[in-house]
Structure formats: structure tokens, C-alpha cells
Tab-separated table of C-alpha atoms and ligand atoms in Angstrom:
chain	number	residue	atom	x	y	z
L	1	MET	CA	-22.593	-79.610	-43.101
L	2	LEU	CA	-24.735	-82.144	-41.312
L	3	ILE	CA	-28.476	-81.749	-40.862
L	4	SER	CA	-29.528	-82.708	-37.360
L	5	CYS	CA	-32.692	-82.484	-35.266
L	6	GLN	CA	-33.581	-82.507	-31.590
L	7	GLU	CA	-34.593	-86.024	-30.590
L	8	GLY	CA	-37.922	-84.861	-29.153
L	9	LEU	CA	-39.235	-84.021	-32.624
L	10	PHE	CA	-39.132	-87.645	-33.772
L	11	PRO	CA	-41.914	-90.156	-33.178
L	12	GLY	CA	-40.933	-93.437	-31.577
L	13	ARG	CA	-41.554	-95.440	-28.409
L	14	ASP	CA	-37.843	-95.568	-27.648
L	15	PHE	CA	-34.637	-93.889	-28.801
L	16	ALA	CA	-33.855	-96.569	-31.423
L	17	GLU	CA	-37.220	-95.895	-33.090
L	18	LYS	CA	-36.574	-92.163	-33.025
L	19	LEU	CA	-33.178	-92.694	-34.665
L	20	HIS	CA	-34.823	-94.888	-37.280
L	21	HIS	CA	-37.224	-92.059	-38.120
L	22	ALA	CA	-34.340	-89.573	-38.223
L	23	GLN	CA	-32.677	-91.737	-40.856
L	24	VAL	CA	-35.870	-92.290	-42.872
L	25	TYR	CA	-36.633	-88.543	-42.872
L	26	GLY	CA	-33.148	-87.810	-44.263
L	27	PHE	CA	-31.284	-86.475	-41.219
L	28	ASP	CA	-27.560	-87.072	-40.730
L	29	ALA	CA	-27.532	-86.526	-37.000
L	30	VAL	CA	-29.572	-86.063	-33.865
L	31	GLU	CA	-29.293	-83.527	-31.038
L	32	LEU	CA	-29.580	-85.380	-27.746
L	33	ASN	CA	-31.766	-84.306	-24.854
L	34	GLY	CA	-29.373	-83.422	-22.046
L	35	GLY	CA	-31.982	-84.053	-19.349
L	36	ALA	CA	-32.423	-87.657	-20.475
L	37	LEU	CA	-28.664	-88.227	-20.399
L	38	GLU	CA	-28.589	-87.737	-16.625
L	39	ASP	CA	-30.111	-91.181	-16.312
L	40	ALA	CA	-27.463	-93.888	-16.812
L	41	GLY	CA	-30.013	-96.272	-18.373
L	42	SER	CA	-31.155	-93.685	-20.934
L	43	ARG	CA	-27.547	-92.880	-21.710
L	44	ALA	CA	-26.718	-96.544	-22.319
L	45	GLU	CA	-29.846	-96.902	-24.484
L	46	ARG	CA	-28.728	-93.972	-26.637
L	47	LYS	CA	-25.178	-95.250	-26.904
L	48	ARG	CA	-26.387	-98.685	-28.079
L	49	ALA	CA	-28.836	-97.271	-30.621
L	50	LEU	CA	-26.254	-94.827	-32.032
L	51	ALA	CA	-23.748	-97.651	-32.497
L	52	ASP	CA	-26.333	-99.450	-34.669
L	53	SER	CA	-27.290	-96.445	-36.799
L	54	PRO	CA	-25.656	-94.297	-39.472
L	55	VAL	CA	-27.239	-91.301	-37.726
L	56	ARG	CA	-24.721	-89.756	-35.364
L	57	ALA	CA	-25.017	-87.598	-32.252
L	58	SER	CA	-24.303	-83.976	-33.155
L	59	SER	CA	-24.769	-82.166	-29.865
L	60	ILE	CA	-26.573	-82.050	-26.533
L	61	CYS	CA	-29.258	-79.530	-25.595
L	62	GLY	CA	-31.266	-79.107	-22.384
L	63	GLY	CA	-30.697	-80.238	-18.833
L	64	ILE	CA	-28.070	-77.593	-17.998
L	65	HIS	CA	-28.485	-75.570	-14.803
L	66	ALA	CA	-28.205	-72.255	-16.645
L	67	HIS	CA	-27.000	-70.110	-13.722
L	68	PHE	CA	-23.394	-69.517	-14.761
L	69	ILE	CA	-23.597	-65.850	-13.827
L	70	ASP	CA	-25.842	-66.127	-10.804
L	71	THR	CA	-25.014	-63.935	-7.793
L	72	ASP	CA	-25.177	-67.071	-5.592
L	73	PRO	CA	-21.903	-69.046	-5.766
L	74	SER	CA	-23.668	-72.357	-5.071
L	75	GLU	CA	-25.857	-71.785	-8.138
L	76	ARG	CA	-22.741	-71.123	-10.221
L	77	THR	CA	-21.163	-74.314	-8.943
L	78	LYS	CA	-24.311	-76.284	-9.833
L	79	ALA	CA	-24.207	-74.759	-13.319
L	80	ARG	CA	-20.575	-75.703	-13.891
L	81	ASP	CA	-21.127	-79.194	-12.495
L	82	SER	CA	-24.067	-79.775	-14.855
L	83	LEU	CA	-22.012	-78.607	-17.836
L	84	ARG	CA	-19.029	-80.735	-16.804
L	85	ARG	CA	-21.266	-83.822	-16.688
L	86	GLN	CA	-22.638	-83.051	-20.148
L	87	LEU	CA	-19.141	-82.488	-21.545
L	88	ALA	CA	-18.319	-86.028	-20.424
L	89	TYR	CA	-21.538	-87.389	-22.014
L	90	ALA	CA	-20.693	-85.598	-25.276
L	91	SER	CA	-17.259	-87.128	-25.300
L	92	GLU	CA	-18.671	-90.590	-24.549
L	93	LEU	CA	-21.353	-90.364	-27.250
L	94	GLY	CA	-19.278	-88.701	-29.965
L	95	ALA	CA	-21.211	-85.413	-29.951
L	96	ALA	CA	-19.434	-82.092	-30.517
L	97	GLY	CA	-20.551	-80.867	-27.125
L	98	PRO	CA	-23.318	-79.527	-24.909
L	99	ILE	CA	-25.062	-76.217	-25.572
L	100	PHE	CA	-25.318	-73.754	-22.714
L	101	VAL	CA	-26.841	-70.350	-22.028
L	102	PRO	CA	-25.019	-68.249	-19.377
L	103	ILE	CA	-28.221	-66.936	-17.779
L	104	PHE	CA	-31.847	-66.558	-18.880
L	105	ALA	CA	-33.529	-63.175	-18.374
L	106	ARG	CA	-36.090	-64.573	-15.946
L	107	ALA	CA	-33.310	-65.898	-13.675
L	108	ASN	CA	-30.901	-62.959	-13.906
L	109	ARG	CA	-30.404	-61.488	-10.434
L	110	MET	CA	-27.336	-59.421	-11.258
L	111	PRO	CA	-27.745	-55.894	-9.791
L	112	ASP	CA	-27.373	-52.659	-11.695
L	113	LEU	CA	-24.451	-50.898	-9.993
L	114	ARG	CA	-24.167	-47.868	-12.228
L	115	PRO	CA	-22.210	-45.619	-12.256
L	116	PHE	CA	-19.734	-48.263	-11.000
L	117	ARG	CA	-20.811	-51.036	-13.412
L	118	SER	CA	-24.029	-51.687	-15.300
L	119	ARG	CA	-25.846	-55.003	-14.918
L	120	TRP	CA	-24.623	-55.977	-18.385
L	121	GLU	CA	-20.990	-55.146	-17.558
L	122	LEU	CA	-21.169	-57.189	-14.365
L	123	CYS	CA	-22.709	-60.124	-16.245
L	124	ARG	CA	-19.982	-59.995	-18.840
L	125	ALA	CA	-17.153	-59.775	-16.308
L	126	LEU	CA	-18.460	-62.792	-14.400
L	127	CYS	CA	-19.171	-64.681	-17.616
L	128	VAL	CA	-15.560	-64.218	-18.766
L	129	GLU	CA	-14.299	-65.719	-15.489
L	130	GLN	CA	-16.711	-68.624	-15.833
L	131	LEU	CA	-15.640	-69.216	-19.438
L	132	ARG	CA	-11.991	-69.564	-18.382
L	133	GLN	CA	-12.965	-72.478	-16.165
L	134	ILE	CA	-15.476	-73.890	-18.635
L	135	ASP	CA	-12.765	-73.872	-21.303
L	136	ALA	CA	-10.462	-75.896	-19.031
L	137	ASP	CA	-13.305	-78.342	-18.233
L	138	ALA	CA	-14.103	-78.745	-21.934
L	139	ARG	CA	-10.470	-79.278	-22.882
L	140	GLU	CA	-10.121	-81.921	-20.212
L	141	ALA	CA	-13.278	-83.707	-21.421
L	142	GLY	CA	-12.272	-83.487	-25.077
L	143	ALA	CA	-15.532	-81.808	-26.116
L	144	LEU	CA	-16.674	-78.292	-26.983
L	145	ALA	CA	-18.719	-76.086	-24.666
L	146	LEU	CA	-21.189	-74.440	-27.059
L	147	ILE	CA	-22.302	-71.013	-25.852
L	148	GLU	CA	-25.608	-69.787	-27.292
L	149	PRO	CA	-26.683	-66.147	-27.642
L	150	LEU	CA	-30.471	-65.801	-27.306
L	151	ASN	CA	-32.932	-63.133	-28.358
L	152	ARG	CA	-33.672	-60.227	-25.999
L	153	TYR	CA	-36.980	-61.685	-24.802
L	154	GLU	CA	-35.217	-64.758	-23.408
L	155	ALA	CA	-31.885	-63.282	-22.318
L	156	ASP	CA	-30.900	-59.764	-21.276
L	157	PHE	CA	-27.246	-60.741	-21.458
L	158	LEU	CA	-25.627	-62.174	-24.595
L	159	ASN	CA	-27.830	-61.658	-27.631
L	160	ARG	CA	-25.418	-61.545	-30.547
L	161	LEU	CA	-22.621	-63.701	-31.945
L	162	GLU	CA	-20.003	-60.945	-31.726
L	163	GLN	CA	-20.563	-60.635	-27.950
L	164	ALA	CA	-19.722	-64.332	-27.550
L	165	LYS	CA	-16.791	-64.006	-29.934
L	166	ASP	CA	-15.309	-61.102	-27.916
L	167	MET	CA	-15.327	-63.117	-24.704
L	168	ILE	CA	-13.870	-66.236	-26.358
L	169	GLU	CA	-11.084	-64.164	-27.887
L	170	GLU	CA	-10.410	-62.261	-24.674
L	171	ILE	CA	-9.518	-65.489	-22.853
L	172	GLY	CA	-8.042	-67.266	-25.879
L	173	ALA	CA	-10.420	-70.206	-25.363
L	174	SER	CA	-9.756	-73.320	-27.408
L	175	HIS	CA	-12.834	-75.338	-26.374
L	176	VAL	CA	-15.576	-72.741	-25.935
L	177	ARG	CA	-17.278	-72.235	-29.255
L	178	ILE	CA	-20.386	-70.460	-30.550
L	179	MET	CA	-23.804	-72.019	-31.146
L	180	ALA	CA	-25.549	-69.819	-33.735
L	181	ASP	CA	-29.355	-70.137	-33.725
L	182	PHE	CA	-31.096	-68.817	-36.852
L	183	PHE	CA	-34.236	-67.926	-34.907
L	184	HIS	CA	-32.358	-65.757	-32.395
L	185	MET	CA	-30.124	-64.289	-35.110
L	186	HIS	CA	-33.238	-63.323	-37.089
L	187	ILE	CA	-34.302	-61.140	-34.144
L	188	GLU	CA	-30.925	-59.802	-32.993
L	189	GLU	CA	-28.504	-59.665	-35.919
L	190	PRO	CA	-29.017	-56.791	-38.382
L	191	ASN	CA	-27.456	-58.986	-41.073
L	192	ILE	CA	-27.189	-62.753	-40.506
L	193	PRO	CA	-24.550	-63.511	-43.190
L	194	ALA	CA	-22.381	-60.628	-41.922
L	195	ALA	CA	-22.717	-61.852	-38.323
L	196	ILE	CA	-21.699	-65.375	-39.374
L	197	ALA	CA	-18.762	-64.031	-41.391
L	198	ALA	CA	-17.541	-61.954	-38.428
L	199	ALA	CA	-17.788	-64.851	-35.947
L	200	GLY	CA	-16.015	-67.063	-38.503
L	201	PRO	CA	-14.529	-70.373	-37.420
L	202	LEU	CA	-15.610	-69.802	-33.815
L	203	ILE	CA	-19.058	-71.070	-34.863
L	204	ALA	CA	-19.165	-74.792	-34.133
L	205	HIS	CA	-22.874	-75.604	-34.157
L	206	VAL	CA	-26.132	-74.160	-35.517
L	207	HIS	CA	-29.823	-74.302	-34.593
L	208	LEU	CA	-32.371	-74.164	-37.381
L	209	ALA	CA	-35.862	-72.715	-37.366
L	210	ASP	CA	-37.754	-70.516	-39.766
L	211	SER	CA	-38.930	-66.964	-39.009
L	212	THR	CA	-41.889	-68.086	-36.863
L	213	ARG	CA	-39.808	-70.809	-35.203
L	214	ARG	CA	-41.461	-73.562	-37.171
L	215	GLN	CA	-39.565	-75.964	-39.463
L	216	PRO	CA	-37.224	-74.492	-42.121
L	217	GLY	CA	-39.108	-73.761	-45.329
L	218	SER	CA	-42.313	-72.706	-43.542
L	219	GLY	CA	-41.490	-68.992	-43.232
L	220	SER	CA	-39.498	-66.099	-44.671
L	221	MET	CA	-35.948	-66.919	-43.455
L	222	ASP	CA	-33.239	-66.657	-46.113
L	223	PHE	CA	-31.342	-69.894	-45.488
L	224	VAL	CA	-29.385	-69.687	-48.745
L	225	SER	CA	-27.529	-66.520	-47.734
L	226	GLY	CA	-26.936	-67.918	-44.245
L	227	PHE	CA	-25.608	-71.226	-45.600
L	228	ARG	CA	-23.433	-69.372	-48.094
L	229	ALA	CA	-21.856	-67.478	-45.186
L	230	LEU	CA	-21.372	-70.727	-43.263
L	231	ARG	CA	-19.673	-72.329	-46.269
L	232	LYS	CA	-17.391	-69.331	-46.632
L	233	ILE	CA	-16.160	-69.607	-43.035
L	234	GLY	CA	-15.471	-73.322	-43.644
L	235	PHE	CA	-18.229	-74.532	-41.304
L	236	THR	CA	-18.472	-78.339	-41.412
L	237	GLY	CA	-20.473	-78.905	-38.225
L	238	ALA	CA	-24.105	-79.795	-37.691
L	239	MET	CA	-27.245	-77.683	-37.912
L	240	ALA	CA	-30.029	-78.995	-35.688
L	241	PHE	CA	-33.772	-78.366	-35.957
L	242	GLU	CA	-35.059	-76.664	-32.841
L	243	CYS	CA	-38.547	-75.629	-33.822
L	244	GLY	CA	-42.256	-76.282	-33.855
L	245	LEU	CA	-43.929	-77.947	-36.820
L	246	THR	CA	-46.760	-76.734	-39.035
L	247	GLY	CA	-48.124	-80.236	-39.688
L	248	PRO	CA	-47.653	-83.942	-39.013
L	249	ARG	CA	-43.979	-84.662	-38.351
L	250	GLU	CA	-43.816	-87.596	-40.781
L	251	GLU	CA	-44.761	-85.132	-43.545
L	252	VAL	CA	-43.152	-81.840	-42.597
L	253	LEU	CA	-39.779	-83.117	-41.337
L	254	PRO	CA	-38.714	-84.957	-44.541
L	255	ALA	CA	-40.068	-82.078	-46.665
L	256	SER	CA	-38.056	-79.598	-44.619
L	257	VAL	CA	-34.850	-81.664	-44.912
L	258	ALA	CA	-35.376	-81.828	-48.694
L	259	TYR	CA	-35.886	-78.051	-48.754
L	260	LEU	CA	-32.623	-77.459	-46.837
L	261	ARG	CA	-30.706	-79.814	-49.131
L	262	ARG	CA	-31.946	-77.727	-52.071
L	263	CYS	CA	-30.711	-74.584	-50.272
L	264	LEU	CA	-27.322	-76.225	-49.688
L	265	ALA	CA	-27.154	-77.353	-53.331
L	266	GLU	CA	-27.877	-73.793	-54.439
L	267	VAL	CA	-24.906	-72.624	-52.382
L	268	GLY	CA	-22.772	-75.450	-53.803
L	269	THR	CA	-19.118	-75.390	-52.879
L	270	GLU	CA	-18.496	-71.772	-53.873
X	301	LER	C1	-33.841	-71.301	-26.415
X	301	LER	O1	-34.655	-70.421	-27.131
X	301	LER	C2	-32.865	-71.953	-27.310
X	301	LER	O2	-32.684	-71.564	-28.448
X	301	LER	C3	-32.126	-73.125	-26.794
X	301	LER	O3	-31.262	-73.644	-27.767
X	301	LER	C4	-31.434	-72.812	-25.506
X	301	LER	O4	-30.596	-73.828	-25.111
X	302	MN	MN1	-31.388	-72.609	-29.842
């Protein structure tokens, strides 16, 4: 399992300096900012710096037009186009894939049509159709489309891993996979290890944060049981920091990586 971190958490005047800090702090990988990748110059800068560094690109986050289940077809098209571009960037930069959220609560305009269909049922039905096409786009690009369940305060559709798993299995997707975020799981999953075990090999990427969404080791999250579950399902992907920090990054980031490596060592290879 690789330990990664969103590029924005590193100090540095340019991407090469950020990668240097990632390496010095003990990270294996970096999660790229999808917004920055829209600029060809920034993309080339990242590609050059990654070629010169042992730190690899794990994933892409941000910059997606997250309106996959919008009622407006032009919004859905924009969403799919943005994801298709990021799938190509992932393939070019050697990252597993881009992370996407079907729809955020604040943007969800799906009506409640009960007793015909609830808002949630309509969201799911449209999401399944979108995922069929997203899966084809991802297969063609040779990257994974990483769908992320969020907590109820951010998304009123798709909060738990099993809901993503059901849709992936329904369409038999080969290139849509689950992005499991410890912070969201801590709010939505009654039992994080059980949720990971049930989603199994469909989990392809992880986000890390402690219980208050600061760096791992700063709160009450039980990473050992979560990592044990990830080991058991054979997870070999990357886990990226997506969190705030309780202190100066040059102090708290290396300390947090060391803490996670101790958690991983405790799990061992059992
Ligand atoms: C938002 O809370 C989040 O976890 C991000 O990874 C969404 O892309
Ligand atoms: Mn996340």
C-alpha cells in the first residue's frame, strides 16, 4: 500500500519542489490537482518532475464538473467531458485514475417524484446509466474512474461503499472502482472494517484523514483495523492524505507518515 498526499499540502514554489518535499517527508506518491492539469503547461511541468522523482502519481482529485446526475443534459455532458479529459491525464501521467462524485447535495436538482420514484431512486437510476458510459470511457483511456461516496452533509446521494458496489456490480463495470475515504466512512459506515471487507477488491483508492479531518494520528480514528481490512481484501493501491493539519506541515506531515507506517507494520502481512 502506497502512502500518498494531495499536492496542495506540500510547500514549494513549483511542482518539482512539492515532489521533493513529498519524498523528504516519506511519501510514496502524490495525488494530483485535477484543476491544474487542465493547463497544458502545468501538465507538462508535472510530467517532467514526476519523471525525475521516485515519488509517483497515485490519482487525480478536483477539477471535475460534478454534475453526472444533473437534470440538465448539457450539465451531464460537461461532467462526462471533464472526467474523460482527466482519464486521459491519468493515463498519461501513470496515475490510477481521477476521483469523481456523482452529485454534491448543494447541486442536486433531482425532483422527488414519490410515489412514482423517490429523489434517491431517480438519482441512482440515472447514475447507473452514467456509469455504463463512464466505464466505457475509462476502459478506452486505460485508467480507472474512481467513484467516491461522501458523508450526508456533502451528498444526499451515495454515502456508503456498498451503494457504489451495487451499481458497479449491476453493470458489470471493469473500470469504475471505489474511492474509500476514511473521513466519510467514519460518519456513514457503522463498521469501517466490515464496509471495506464487503466492498472487497472493488476498492481501488483511499483517502486518509483522522476523525476531525486533520492528519492521521491527530484524532481517534482506528487506522489499524481499517488497514487490516484493506490488507485482507488484497488492496495494493494508494492512500492519499486529504485533510487539514494541526501544525506546521514540515513537522506534522512526516510525523503522520511515520505514524501510518507503524500502523501498517502492526498489521504486518497477516
Ligand atoms: C470531499 O469531501 C472529498 O472527500 C473529495 O475527495 C471529493 O472529491
Ligand atoms: Mn475524499
